[in-house]
Short mmCIF file of N, CA and C in Angstrom, two decimals:
data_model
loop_
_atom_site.label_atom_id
_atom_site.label_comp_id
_atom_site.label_asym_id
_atom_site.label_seq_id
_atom_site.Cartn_x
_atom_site.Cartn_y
_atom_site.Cartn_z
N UNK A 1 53.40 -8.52 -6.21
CA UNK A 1 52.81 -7.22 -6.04
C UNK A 1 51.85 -6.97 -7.20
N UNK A 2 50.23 -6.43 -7.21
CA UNK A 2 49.63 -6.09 -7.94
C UNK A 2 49.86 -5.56 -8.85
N UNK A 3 49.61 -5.05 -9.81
CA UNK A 3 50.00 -4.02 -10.93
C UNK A 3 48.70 -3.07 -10.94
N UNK A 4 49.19 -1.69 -10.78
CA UNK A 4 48.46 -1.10 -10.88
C UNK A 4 47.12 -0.78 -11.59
N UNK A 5 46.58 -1.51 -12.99
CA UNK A 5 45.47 -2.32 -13.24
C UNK A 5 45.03 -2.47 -12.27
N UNK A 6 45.45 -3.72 -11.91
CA UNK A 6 44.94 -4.47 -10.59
C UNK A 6 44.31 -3.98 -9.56
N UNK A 7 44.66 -2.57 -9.30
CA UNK A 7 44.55 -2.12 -8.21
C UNK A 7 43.42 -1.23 -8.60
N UNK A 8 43.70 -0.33 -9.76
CA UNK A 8 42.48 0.24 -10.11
C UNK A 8 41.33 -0.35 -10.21
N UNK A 9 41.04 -2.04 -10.78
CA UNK A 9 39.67 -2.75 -10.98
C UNK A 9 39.46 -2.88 -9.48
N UNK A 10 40.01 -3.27 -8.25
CA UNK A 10 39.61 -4.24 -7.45
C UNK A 10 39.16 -3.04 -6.71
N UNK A 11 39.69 -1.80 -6.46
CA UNK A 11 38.93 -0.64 -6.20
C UNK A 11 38.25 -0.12 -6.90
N UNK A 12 37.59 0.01 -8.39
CA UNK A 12 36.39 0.55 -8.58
C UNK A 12 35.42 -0.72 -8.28
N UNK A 13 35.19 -1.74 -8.39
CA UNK A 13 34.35 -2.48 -7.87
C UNK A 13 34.32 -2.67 -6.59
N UNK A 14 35.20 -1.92 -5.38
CA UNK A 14 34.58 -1.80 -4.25
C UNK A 14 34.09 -0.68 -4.16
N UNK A 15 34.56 0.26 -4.66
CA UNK A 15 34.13 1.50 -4.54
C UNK A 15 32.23 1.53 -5.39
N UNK A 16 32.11 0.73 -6.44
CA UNK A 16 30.82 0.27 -6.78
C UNK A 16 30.08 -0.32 -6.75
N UNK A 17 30.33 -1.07 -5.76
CA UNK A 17 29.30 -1.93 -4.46
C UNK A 17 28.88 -1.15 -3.59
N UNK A 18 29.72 -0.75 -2.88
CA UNK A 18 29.73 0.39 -1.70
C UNK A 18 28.74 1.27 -2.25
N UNK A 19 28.64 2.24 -3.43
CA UNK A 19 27.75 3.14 -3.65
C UNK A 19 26.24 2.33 -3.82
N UNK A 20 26.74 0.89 -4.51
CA UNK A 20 25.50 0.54 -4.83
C UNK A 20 24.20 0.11 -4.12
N UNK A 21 24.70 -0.27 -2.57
CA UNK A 21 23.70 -0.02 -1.58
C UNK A 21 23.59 1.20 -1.13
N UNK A 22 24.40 2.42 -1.23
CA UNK A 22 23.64 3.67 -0.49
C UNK A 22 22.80 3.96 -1.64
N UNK A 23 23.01 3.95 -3.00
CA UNK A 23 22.10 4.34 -3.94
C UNK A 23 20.56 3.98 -3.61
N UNK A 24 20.18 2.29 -3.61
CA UNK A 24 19.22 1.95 -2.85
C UNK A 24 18.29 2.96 -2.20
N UNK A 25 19.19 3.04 -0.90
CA UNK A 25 18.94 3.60 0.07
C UNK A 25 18.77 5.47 -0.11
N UNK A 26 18.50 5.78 -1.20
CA UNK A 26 18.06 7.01 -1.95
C UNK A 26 16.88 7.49 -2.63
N UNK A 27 16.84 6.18 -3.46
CA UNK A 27 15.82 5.95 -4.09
C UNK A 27 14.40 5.85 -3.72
N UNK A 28 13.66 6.65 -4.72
CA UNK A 28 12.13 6.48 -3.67
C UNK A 28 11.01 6.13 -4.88
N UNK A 29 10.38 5.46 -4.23
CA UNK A 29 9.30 4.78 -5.39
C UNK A 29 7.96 5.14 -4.54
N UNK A 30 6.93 5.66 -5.23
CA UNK A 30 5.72 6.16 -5.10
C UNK A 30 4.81 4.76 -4.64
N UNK A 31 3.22 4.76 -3.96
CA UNK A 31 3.19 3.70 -3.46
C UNK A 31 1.05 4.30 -4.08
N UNK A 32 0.83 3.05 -4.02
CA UNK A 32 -0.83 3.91 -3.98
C UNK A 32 -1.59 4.24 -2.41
N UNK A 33 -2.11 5.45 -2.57
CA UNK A 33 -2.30 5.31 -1.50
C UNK A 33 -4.27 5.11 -1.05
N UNK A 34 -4.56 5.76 -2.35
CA UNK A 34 -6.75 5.34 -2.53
C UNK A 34 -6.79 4.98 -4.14
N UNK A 35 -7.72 4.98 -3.78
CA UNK A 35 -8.93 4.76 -5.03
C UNK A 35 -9.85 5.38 -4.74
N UNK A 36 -10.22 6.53 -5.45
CA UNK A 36 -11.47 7.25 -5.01
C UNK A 36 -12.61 6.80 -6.30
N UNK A 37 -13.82 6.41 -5.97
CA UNK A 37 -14.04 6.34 -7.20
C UNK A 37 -16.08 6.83 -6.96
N UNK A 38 -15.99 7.60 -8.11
CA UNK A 38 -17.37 8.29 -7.71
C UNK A 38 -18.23 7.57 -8.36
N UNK A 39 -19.51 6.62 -7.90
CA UNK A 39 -20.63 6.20 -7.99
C UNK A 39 -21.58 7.02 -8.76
N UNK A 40 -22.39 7.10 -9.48
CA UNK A 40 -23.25 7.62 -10.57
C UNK A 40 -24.43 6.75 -10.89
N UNK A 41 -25.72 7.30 -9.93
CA UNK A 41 -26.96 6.64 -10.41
C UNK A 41 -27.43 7.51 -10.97
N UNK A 42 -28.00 7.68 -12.38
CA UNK A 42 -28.77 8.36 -13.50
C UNK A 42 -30.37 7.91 -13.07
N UNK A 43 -30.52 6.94 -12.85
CA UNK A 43 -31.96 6.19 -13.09
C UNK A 43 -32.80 6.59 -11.82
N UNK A 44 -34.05 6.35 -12.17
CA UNK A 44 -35.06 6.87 -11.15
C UNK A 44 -35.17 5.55 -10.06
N UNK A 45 -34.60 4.45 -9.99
CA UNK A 45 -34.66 3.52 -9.16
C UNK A 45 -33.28 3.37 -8.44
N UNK A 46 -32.83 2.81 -7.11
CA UNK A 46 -31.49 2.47 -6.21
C UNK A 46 -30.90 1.34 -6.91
N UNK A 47 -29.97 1.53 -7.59
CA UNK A 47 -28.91 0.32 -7.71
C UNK A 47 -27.58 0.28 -6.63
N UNK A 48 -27.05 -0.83 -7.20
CA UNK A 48 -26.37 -1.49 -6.16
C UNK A 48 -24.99 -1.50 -6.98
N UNK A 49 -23.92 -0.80 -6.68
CA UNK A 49 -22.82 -1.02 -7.72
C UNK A 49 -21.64 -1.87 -6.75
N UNK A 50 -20.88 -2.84 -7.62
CA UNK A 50 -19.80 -3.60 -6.79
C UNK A 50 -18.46 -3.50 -7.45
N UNK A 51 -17.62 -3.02 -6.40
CA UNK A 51 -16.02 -2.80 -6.91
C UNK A 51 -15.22 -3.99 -6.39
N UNK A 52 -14.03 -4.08 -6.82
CA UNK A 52 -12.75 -5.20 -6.48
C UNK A 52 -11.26 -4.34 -7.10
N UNK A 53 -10.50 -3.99 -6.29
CA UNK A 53 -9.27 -3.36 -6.47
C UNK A 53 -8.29 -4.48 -7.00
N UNK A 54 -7.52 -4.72 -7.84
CA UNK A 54 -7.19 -5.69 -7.91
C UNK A 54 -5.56 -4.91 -8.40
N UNK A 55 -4.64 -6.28 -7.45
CA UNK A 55 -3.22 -5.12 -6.67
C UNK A 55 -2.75 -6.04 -7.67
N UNK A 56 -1.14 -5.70 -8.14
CA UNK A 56 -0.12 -6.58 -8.54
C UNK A 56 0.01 -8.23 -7.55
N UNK A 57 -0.23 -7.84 -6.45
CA UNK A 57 -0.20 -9.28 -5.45
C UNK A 57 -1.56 -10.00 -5.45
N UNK A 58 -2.59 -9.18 -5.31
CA UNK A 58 -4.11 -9.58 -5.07
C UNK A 58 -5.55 -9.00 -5.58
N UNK A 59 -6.22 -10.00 -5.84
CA UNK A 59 -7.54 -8.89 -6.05
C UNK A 59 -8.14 -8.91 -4.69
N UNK A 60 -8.49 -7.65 -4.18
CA UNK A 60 -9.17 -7.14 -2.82
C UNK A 60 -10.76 -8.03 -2.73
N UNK A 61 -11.35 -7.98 -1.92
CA UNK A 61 -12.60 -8.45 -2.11
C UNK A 61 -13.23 -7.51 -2.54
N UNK A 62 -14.58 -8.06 -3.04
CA UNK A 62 -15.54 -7.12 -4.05
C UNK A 62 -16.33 -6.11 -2.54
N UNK A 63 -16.62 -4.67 -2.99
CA UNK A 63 -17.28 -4.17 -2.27
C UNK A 63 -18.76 -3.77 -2.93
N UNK A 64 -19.71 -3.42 -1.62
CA UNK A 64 -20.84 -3.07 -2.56
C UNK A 64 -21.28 -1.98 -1.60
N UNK A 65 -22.22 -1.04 -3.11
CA UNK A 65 -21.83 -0.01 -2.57
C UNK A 65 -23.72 0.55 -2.97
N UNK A 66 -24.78 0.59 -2.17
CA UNK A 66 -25.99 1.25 -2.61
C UNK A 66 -25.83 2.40 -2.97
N UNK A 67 -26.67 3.61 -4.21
CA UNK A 67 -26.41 4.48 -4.43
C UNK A 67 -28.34 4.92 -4.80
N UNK A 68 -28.65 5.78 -4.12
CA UNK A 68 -30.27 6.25 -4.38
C UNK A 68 -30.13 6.64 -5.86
N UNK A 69 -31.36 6.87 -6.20
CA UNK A 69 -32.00 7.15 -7.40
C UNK A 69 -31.44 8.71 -7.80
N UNK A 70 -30.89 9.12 -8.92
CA UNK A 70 -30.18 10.28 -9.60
C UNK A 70 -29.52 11.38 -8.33
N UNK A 71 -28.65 10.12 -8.15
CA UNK A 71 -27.72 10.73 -7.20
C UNK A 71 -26.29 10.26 -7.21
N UNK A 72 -25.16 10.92 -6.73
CA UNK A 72 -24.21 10.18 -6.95
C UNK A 72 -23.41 10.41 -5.39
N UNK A 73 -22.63 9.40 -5.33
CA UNK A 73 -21.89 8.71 -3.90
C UNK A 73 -20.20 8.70 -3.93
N UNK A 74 -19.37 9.01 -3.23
CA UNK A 74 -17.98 8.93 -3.50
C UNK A 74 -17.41 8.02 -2.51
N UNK A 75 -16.92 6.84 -2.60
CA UNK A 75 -16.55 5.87 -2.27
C UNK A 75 -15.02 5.82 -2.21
N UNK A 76 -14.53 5.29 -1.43
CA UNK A 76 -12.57 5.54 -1.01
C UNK A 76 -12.29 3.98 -1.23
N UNK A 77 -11.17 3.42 -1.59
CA UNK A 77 -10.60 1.81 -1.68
C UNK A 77 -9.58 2.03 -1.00
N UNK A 78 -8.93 1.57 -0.39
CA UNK A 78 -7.46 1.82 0.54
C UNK A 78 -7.05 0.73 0.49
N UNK A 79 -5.60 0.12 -0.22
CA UNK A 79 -5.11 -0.89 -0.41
C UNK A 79 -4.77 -1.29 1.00
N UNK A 80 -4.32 -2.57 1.40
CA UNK A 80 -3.80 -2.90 2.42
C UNK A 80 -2.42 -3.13 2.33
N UNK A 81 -1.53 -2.90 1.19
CA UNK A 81 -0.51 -3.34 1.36
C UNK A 81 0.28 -2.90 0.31
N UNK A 82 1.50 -1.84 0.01
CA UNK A 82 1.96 -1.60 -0.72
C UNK A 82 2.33 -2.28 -2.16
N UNK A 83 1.50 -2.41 -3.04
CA UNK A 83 1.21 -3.01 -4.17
C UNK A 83 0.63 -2.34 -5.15
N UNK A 84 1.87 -2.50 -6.31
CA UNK A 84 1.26 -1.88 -7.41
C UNK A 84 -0.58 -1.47 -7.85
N UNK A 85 -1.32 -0.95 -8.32
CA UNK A 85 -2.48 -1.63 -8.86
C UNK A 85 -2.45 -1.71 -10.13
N UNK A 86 -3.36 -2.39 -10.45
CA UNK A 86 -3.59 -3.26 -11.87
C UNK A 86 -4.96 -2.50 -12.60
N UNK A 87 -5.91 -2.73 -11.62
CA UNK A 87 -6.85 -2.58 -12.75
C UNK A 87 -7.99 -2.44 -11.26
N UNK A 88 -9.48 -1.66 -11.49
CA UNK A 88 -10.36 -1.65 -10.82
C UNK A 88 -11.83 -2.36 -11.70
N UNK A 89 -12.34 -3.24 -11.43
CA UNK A 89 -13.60 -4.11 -11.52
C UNK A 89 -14.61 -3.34 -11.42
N UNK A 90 -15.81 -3.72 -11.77
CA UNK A 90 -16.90 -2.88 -11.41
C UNK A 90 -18.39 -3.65 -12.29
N UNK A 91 -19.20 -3.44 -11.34
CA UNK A 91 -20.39 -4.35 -12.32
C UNK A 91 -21.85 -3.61 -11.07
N UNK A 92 -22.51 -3.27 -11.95
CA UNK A 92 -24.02 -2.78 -11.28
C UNK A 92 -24.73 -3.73 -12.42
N UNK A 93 -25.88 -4.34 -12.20
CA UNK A 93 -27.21 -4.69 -12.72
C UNK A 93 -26.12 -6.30 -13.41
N UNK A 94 -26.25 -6.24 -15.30
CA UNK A 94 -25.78 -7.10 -16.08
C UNK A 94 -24.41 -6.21 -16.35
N UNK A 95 -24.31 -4.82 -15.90
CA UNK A 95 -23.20 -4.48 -16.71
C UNK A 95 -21.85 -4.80 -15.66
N UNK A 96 -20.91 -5.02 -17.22
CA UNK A 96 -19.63 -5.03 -15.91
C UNK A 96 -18.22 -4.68 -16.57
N UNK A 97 -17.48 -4.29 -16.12
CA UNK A 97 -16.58 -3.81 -16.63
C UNK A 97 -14.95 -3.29 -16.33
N UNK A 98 -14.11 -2.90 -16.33
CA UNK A 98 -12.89 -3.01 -15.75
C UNK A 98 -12.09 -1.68 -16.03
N UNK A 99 -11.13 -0.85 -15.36
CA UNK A 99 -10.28 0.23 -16.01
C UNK A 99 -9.06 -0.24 -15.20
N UNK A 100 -7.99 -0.33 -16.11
CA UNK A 100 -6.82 -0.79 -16.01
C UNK A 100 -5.65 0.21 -15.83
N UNK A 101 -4.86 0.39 -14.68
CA UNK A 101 -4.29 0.99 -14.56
C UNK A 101 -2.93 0.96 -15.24
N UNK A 102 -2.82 2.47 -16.19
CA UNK A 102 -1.25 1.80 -16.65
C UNK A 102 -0.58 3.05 -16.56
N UNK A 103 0.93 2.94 -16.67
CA UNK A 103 1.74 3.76 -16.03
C UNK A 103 2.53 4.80 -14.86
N UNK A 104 1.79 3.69 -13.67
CA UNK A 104 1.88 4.24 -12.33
C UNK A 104 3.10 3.71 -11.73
N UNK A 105 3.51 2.76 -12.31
CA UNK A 105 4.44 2.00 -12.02
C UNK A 105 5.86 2.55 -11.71
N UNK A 106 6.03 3.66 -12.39
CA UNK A 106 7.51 4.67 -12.41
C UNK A 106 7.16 5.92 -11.65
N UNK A 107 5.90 6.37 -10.78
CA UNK A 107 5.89 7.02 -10.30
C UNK A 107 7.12 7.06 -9.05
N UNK A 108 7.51 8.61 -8.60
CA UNK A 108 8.12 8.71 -7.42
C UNK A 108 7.47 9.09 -6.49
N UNK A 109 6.30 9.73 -6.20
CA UNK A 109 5.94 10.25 -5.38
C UNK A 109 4.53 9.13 -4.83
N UNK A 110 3.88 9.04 -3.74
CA UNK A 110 2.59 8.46 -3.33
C UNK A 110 1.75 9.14 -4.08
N UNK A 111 0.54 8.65 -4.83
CA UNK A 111 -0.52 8.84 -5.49
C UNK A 111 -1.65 8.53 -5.48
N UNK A 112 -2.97 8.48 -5.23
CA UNK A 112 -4.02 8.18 -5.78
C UNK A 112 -4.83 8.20 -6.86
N UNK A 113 -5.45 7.68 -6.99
CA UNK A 113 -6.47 7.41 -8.55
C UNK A 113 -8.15 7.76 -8.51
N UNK A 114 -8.24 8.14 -9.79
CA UNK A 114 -9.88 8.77 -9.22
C UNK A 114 -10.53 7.87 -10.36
N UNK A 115 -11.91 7.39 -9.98
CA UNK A 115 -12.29 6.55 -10.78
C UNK A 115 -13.59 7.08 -11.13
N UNK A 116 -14.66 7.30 -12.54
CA UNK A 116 -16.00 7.27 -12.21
C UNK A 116 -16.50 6.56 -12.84
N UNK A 117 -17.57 6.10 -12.13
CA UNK A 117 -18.48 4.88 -12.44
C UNK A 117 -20.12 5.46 -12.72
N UNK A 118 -20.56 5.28 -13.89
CA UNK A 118 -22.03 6.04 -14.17
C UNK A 118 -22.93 4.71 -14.73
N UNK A 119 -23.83 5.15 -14.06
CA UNK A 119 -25.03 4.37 -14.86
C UNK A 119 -26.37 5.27 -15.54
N UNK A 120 -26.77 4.77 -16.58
CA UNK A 120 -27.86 5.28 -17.07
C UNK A 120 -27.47 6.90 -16.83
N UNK A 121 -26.70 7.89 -17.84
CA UNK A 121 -25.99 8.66 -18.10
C UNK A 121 -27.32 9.81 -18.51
N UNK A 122 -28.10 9.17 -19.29
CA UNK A 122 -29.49 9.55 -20.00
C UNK A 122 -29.45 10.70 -21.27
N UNK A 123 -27.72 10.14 -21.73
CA UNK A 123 -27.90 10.99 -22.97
C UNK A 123 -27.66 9.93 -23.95
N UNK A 124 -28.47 8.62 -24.03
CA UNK A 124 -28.25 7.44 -25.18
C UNK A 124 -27.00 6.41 -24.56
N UNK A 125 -25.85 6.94 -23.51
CA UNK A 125 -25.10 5.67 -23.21
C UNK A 125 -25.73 5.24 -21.33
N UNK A 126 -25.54 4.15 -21.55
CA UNK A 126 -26.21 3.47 -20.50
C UNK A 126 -25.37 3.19 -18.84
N UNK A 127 -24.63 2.64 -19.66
CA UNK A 127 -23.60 2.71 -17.90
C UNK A 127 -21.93 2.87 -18.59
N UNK A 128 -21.12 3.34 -18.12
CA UNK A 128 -19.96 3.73 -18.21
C UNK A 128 -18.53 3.30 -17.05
N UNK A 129 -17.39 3.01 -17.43
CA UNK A 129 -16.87 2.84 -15.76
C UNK A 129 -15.51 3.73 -16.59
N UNK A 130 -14.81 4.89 -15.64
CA UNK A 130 -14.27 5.65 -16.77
C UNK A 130 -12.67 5.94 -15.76
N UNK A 131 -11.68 5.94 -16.08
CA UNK A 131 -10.50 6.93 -14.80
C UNK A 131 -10.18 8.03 -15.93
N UNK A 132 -10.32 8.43 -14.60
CA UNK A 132 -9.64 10.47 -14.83
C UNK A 132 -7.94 10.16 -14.96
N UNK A 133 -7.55 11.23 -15.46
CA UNK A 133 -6.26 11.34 -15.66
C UNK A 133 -5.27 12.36 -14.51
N UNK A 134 -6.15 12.22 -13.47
CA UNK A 134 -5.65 12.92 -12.08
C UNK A 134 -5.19 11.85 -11.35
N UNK A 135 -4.07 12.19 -10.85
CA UNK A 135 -3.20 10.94 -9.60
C UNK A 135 -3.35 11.80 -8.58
N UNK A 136 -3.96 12.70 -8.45
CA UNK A 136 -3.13 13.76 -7.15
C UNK A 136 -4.05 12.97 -6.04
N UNK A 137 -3.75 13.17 -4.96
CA UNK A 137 -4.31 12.72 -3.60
C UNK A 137 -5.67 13.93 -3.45
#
């Protein structure tokens, strides 16, 4: 016959298995759901700016995106597949550059990211690629 020890361990470790899949099944982890990221031509000529989302699993293919002369364009990225992101790419003309996403990772809720991308700014800096500190959708 067990000894009551016995009986207490072999039931809290069923009893803490048992919770430990409904716990799971509670838990909610936030997912991305865009990338918004606003385009910024300063200059009196059309450039051509190119993005790449690049997920914990994959970098997306590069997109390109025309933007007229001192005007600016708002562009959407929509992951395909529930995956962290990492970081967003970005290169118009010679410039190129990257903003790295950090601390999205512990979110609970679905989020998006807002990104802006400027060129020729025309107060002395030239092109810029910048994220806002807004997740909201």
């Amino acid at each position: 016959m067990p000894s009551r020890r016995e009986t207490l361990l072999a039931g809290g470790t069923l009893l803490s298995s048992t919770f430990a899949g409904c716990l799971d099944t509670f838990r909610t982890t936030g997912s991305l759901q865009e990338v918004q990221v606003d385009l910024h031509n300063g200059d009196d000529e059309t450039h051509t700016f190119h993005l790449a989302l690049e997920l914990e699993t994959e970098i997306m293919e590069w997109e390109s995106y025309s933007v007229d002369a001192e005007t600016a364009k708002q562009v959407v990225i929509t992951p395909l597949e529930d995956s962290s992101p990492v970081a967003l790419h970005g290169t118009v003309d010679d410039f190129a550059d990257d903003v790295e996403f950090l601390g999205v990772d512990g979110l609970d809720e679905d989020f998006c990211l807002q990104v802006s991308f400027w060129y020729q700014l025309g107060n002395g800096q030239l092109t810029q690629l910048a994220q806002s500190a807004d997740i909201r959708c």
